[in-house]
Coordinates of N, CA and C in Angstrom, one line a residue:
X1 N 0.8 -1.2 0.0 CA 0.0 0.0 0.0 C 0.9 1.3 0.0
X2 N 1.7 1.2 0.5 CA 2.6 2.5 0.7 C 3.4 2.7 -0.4
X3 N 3.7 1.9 -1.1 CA 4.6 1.6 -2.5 C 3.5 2.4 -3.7
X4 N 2.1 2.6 -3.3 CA 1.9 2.6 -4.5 C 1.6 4.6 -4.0
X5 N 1.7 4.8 -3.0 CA 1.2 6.2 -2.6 C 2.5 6.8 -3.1
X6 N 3.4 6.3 -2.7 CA 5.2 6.9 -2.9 C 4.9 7.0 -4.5
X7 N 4.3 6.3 -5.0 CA 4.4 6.4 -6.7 C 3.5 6.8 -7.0
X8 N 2.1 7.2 -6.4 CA 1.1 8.6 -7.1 C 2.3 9.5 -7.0
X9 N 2.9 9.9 -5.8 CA 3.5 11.1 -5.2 C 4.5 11.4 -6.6
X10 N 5.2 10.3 -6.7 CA 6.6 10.8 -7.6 C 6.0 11.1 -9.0
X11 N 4.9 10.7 -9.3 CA 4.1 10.9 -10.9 C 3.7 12.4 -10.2
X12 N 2.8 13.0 -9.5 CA 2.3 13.7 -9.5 C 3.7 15.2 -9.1
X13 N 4.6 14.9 -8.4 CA 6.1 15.4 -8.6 C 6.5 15.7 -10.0
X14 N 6.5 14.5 -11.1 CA 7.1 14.5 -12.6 C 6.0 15.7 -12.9
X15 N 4.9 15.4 -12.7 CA 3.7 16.3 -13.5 C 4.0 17.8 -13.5
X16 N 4.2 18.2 -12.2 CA 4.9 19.7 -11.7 C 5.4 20.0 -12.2
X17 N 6.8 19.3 -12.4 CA 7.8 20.1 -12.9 C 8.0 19.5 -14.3
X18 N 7.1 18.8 -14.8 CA 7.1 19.5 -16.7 C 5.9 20.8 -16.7
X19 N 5.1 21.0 -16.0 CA 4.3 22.0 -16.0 C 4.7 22.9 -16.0
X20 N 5.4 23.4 -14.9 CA 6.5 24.1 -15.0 C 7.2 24.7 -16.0
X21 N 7.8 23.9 -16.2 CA 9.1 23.9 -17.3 C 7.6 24.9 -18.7
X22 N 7.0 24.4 -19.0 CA 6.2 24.8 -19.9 C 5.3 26.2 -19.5
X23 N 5.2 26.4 -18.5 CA 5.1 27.9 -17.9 C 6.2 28.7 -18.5
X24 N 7.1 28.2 -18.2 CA 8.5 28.8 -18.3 C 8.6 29.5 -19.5
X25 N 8.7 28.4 -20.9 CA 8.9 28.5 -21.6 C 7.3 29.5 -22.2
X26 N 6.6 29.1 -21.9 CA 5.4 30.4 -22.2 C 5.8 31.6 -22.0
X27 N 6.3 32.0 -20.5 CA 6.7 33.1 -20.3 C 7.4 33.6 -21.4
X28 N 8.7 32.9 -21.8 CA 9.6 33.3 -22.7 C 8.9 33.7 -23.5
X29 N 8.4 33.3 -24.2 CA 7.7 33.1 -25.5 C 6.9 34.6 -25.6
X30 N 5.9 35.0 -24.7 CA 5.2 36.1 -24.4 C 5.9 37.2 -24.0
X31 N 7.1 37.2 -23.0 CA 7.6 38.5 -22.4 C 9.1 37.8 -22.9
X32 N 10.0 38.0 -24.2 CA 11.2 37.7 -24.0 C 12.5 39.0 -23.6
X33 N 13.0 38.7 -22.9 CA 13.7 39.5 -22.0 C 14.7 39.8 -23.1
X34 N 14.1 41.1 -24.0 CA 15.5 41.3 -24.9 C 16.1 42.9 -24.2
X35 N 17.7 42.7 -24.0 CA 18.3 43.9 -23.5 C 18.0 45.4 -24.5
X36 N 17.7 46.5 -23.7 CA 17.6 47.9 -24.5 C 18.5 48.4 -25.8
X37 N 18.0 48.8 -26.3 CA 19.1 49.4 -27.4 C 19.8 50.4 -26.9
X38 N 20.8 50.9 -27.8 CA 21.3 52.0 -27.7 C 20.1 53.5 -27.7
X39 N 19.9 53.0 -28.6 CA 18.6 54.7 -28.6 C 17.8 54.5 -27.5
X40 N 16.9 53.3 -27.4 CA 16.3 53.5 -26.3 C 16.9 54.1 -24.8
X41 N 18.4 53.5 -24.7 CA 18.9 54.2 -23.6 C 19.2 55.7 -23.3
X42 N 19.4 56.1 -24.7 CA 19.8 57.2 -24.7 C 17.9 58.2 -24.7
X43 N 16.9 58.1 -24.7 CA 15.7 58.2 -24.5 C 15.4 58.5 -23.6
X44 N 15.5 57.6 -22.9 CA 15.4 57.2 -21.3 C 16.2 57.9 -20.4
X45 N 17.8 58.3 -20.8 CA 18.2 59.3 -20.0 C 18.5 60.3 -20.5
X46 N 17.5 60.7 -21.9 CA 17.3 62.5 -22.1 C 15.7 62.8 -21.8
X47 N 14.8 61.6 -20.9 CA 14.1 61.9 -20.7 C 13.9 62.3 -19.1
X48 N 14.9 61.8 -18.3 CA 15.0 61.5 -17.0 C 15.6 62.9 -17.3
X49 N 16.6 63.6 -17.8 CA 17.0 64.9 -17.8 C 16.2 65.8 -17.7
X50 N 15.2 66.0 -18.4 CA 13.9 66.6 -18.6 C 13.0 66.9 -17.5
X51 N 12.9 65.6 -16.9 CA 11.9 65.7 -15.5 C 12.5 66.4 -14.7
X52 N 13.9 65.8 -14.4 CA 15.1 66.7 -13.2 C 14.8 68.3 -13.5
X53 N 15.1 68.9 -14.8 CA 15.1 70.3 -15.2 C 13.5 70.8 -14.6
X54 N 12.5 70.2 -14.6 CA 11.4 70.7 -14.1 C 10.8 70.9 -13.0

């Protein structure tokens, strides 16, 4: 009896963490984390200059 609870447990463990993994990869997929450009940066800190002056 206990052999077989240990092994719902470890299936329902595997399940998680491919679930997971496939959140994961959604995330990516929807929000991918690409670094700023050059212009955008430079935007962003002649925009922050702007506010300071005001």
């Amino acid at each position: 009896m206990l052999w077989i609870i240990l092994a719902l447990l470890l299936l329902i463990l595997i399940d998680v963490v491919r679930l997971h993994r496939k959140i994961d990869k959604l995330t990516q997929f929807l929000k991918p984390e690409t670094p700023p450009t050059n212009e955008e940066i430079e935007n962003m800190l002649i925009s922050q200059d702007h506010n300071k002056k005001k």
